[in-house]
PDB file of C-alpha atoms in Angstrom:
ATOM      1  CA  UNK A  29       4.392 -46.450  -7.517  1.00  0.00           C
ATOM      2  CA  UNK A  30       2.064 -46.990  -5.139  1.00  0.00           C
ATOM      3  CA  UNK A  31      -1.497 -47.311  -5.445  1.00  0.00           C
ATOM      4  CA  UNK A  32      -2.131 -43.869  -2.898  1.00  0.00           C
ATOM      5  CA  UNK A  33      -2.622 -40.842  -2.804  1.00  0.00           C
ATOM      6  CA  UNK A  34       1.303 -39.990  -2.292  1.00  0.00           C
ATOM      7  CA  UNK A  35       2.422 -42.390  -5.059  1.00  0.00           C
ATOM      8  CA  UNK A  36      -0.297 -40.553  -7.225  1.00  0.00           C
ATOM      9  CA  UNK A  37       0.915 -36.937  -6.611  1.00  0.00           C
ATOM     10  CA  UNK A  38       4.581 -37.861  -6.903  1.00  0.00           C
ATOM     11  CA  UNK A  39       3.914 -40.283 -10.489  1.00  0.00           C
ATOM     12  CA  UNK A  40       1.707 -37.116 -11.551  1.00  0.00           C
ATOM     13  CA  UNK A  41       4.767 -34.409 -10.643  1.00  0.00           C
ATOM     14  CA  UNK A  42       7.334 -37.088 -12.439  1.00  0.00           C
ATOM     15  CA  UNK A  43       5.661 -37.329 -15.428  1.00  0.00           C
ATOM     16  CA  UNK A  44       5.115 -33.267 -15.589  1.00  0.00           C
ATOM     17  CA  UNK A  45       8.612 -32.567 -14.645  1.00  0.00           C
ATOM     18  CA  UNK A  46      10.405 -35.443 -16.780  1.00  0.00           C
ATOM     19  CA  UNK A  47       8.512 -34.270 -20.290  1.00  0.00           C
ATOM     20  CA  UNK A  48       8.522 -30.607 -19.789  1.00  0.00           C
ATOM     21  CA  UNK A  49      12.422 -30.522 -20.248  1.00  0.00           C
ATOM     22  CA  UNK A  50      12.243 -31.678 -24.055  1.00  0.00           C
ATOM     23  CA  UNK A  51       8.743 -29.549 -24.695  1.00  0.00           C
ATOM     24  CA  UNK A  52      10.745 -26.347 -23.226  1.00  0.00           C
ATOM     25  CA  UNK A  53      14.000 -26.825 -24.968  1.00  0.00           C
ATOM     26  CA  UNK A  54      12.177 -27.271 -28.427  1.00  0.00           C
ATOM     27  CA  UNK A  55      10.797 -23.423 -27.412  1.00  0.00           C
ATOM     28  CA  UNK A  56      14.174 -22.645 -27.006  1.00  0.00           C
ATOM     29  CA  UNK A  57      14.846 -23.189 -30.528  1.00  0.00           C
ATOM     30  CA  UNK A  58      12.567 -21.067 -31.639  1.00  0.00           C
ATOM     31  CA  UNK A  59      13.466 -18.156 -29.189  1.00  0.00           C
ATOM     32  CA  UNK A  60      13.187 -14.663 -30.700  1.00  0.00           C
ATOM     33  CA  UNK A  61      16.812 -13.441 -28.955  1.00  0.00           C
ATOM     34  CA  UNK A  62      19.541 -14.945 -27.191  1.00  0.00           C
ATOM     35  CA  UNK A  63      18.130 -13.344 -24.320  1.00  0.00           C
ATOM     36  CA  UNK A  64      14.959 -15.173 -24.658  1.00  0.00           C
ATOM     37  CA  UNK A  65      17.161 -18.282 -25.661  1.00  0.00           C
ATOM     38  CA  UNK A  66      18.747 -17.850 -22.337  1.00  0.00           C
ATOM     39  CA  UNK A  67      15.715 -17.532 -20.379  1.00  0.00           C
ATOM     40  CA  UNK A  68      14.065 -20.308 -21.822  1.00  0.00           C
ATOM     41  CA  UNK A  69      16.789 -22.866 -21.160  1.00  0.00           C
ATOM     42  CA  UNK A  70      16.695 -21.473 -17.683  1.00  0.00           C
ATOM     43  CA  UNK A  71      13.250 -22.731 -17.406  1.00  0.00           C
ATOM     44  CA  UNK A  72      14.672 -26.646 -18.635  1.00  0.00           C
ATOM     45  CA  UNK A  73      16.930 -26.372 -16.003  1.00  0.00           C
ATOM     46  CA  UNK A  74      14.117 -25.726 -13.275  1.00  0.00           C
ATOM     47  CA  UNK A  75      12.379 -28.503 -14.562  1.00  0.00           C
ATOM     48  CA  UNK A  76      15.306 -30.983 -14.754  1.00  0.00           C
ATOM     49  CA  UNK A  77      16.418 -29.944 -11.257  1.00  0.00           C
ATOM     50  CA  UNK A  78      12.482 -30.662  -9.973  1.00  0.00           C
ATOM     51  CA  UNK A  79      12.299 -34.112 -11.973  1.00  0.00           C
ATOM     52  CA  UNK A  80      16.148 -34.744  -9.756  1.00  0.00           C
ATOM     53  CA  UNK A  81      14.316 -34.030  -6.359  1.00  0.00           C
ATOM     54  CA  UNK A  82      11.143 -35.796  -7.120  1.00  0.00           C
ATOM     55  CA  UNK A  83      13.564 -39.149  -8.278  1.00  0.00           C
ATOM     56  CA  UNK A  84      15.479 -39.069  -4.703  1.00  0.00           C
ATOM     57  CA  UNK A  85      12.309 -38.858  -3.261  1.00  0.00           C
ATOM     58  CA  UNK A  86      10.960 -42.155  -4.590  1.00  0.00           C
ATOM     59  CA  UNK A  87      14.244 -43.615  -3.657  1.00  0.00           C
ATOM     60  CA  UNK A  88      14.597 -42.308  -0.283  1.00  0.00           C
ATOM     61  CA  UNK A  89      11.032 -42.276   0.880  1.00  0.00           C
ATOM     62  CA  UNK A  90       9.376 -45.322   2.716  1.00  0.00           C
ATOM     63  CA  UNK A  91       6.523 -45.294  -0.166  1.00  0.00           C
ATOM     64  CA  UNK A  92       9.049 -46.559  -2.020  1.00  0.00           C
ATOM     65  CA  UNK A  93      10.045 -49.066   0.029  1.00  0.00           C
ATOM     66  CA  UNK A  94       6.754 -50.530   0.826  1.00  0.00           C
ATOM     67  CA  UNK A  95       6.336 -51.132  -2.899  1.00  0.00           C
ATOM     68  CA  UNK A  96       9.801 -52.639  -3.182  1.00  0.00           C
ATOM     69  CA  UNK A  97       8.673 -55.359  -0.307  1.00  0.00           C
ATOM     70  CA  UNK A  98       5.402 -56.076  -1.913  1.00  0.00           C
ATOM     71  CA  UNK A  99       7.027 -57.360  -5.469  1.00  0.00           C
ATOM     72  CA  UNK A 100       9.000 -59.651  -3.436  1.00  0.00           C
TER      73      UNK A 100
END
């Protein structure tokens, strides 16, 4: 990413989004119902689905890009 404060905030959102997934699922396991079970695999879904949108936008946004042309 680049060094800005755009390639900050979305590297900072990636690395929230991409761990929470495995931190909330292992809270799943321990859920008190299958209701709670439920809910709480809900919330890895949110978070997979947010890591998803914040990978298409480092591919499709010119940040991206400009990083790409500079390692060439």
């Amino acid at each position: 990413m680049p060094n800005t404060k755009a390639g900050h905030n979305i590297e900072h959102q990636l690395s929230k989004s991409g761990t929470a997934p495995a931190l909330n699922y292992g809270e799943a396991q321990a859920a008190e119902s299958p209701d709670d079970f439920i809910d709480k695999l809900k919330l890895v879904l949110k978070e997979l689905r947010e890591t998803r949108m914040n990978l298409k936008i480092i591919q499709l946004k010119p940040v991206v890009a400009i990083l790409r042309c500079r390692k060439r």
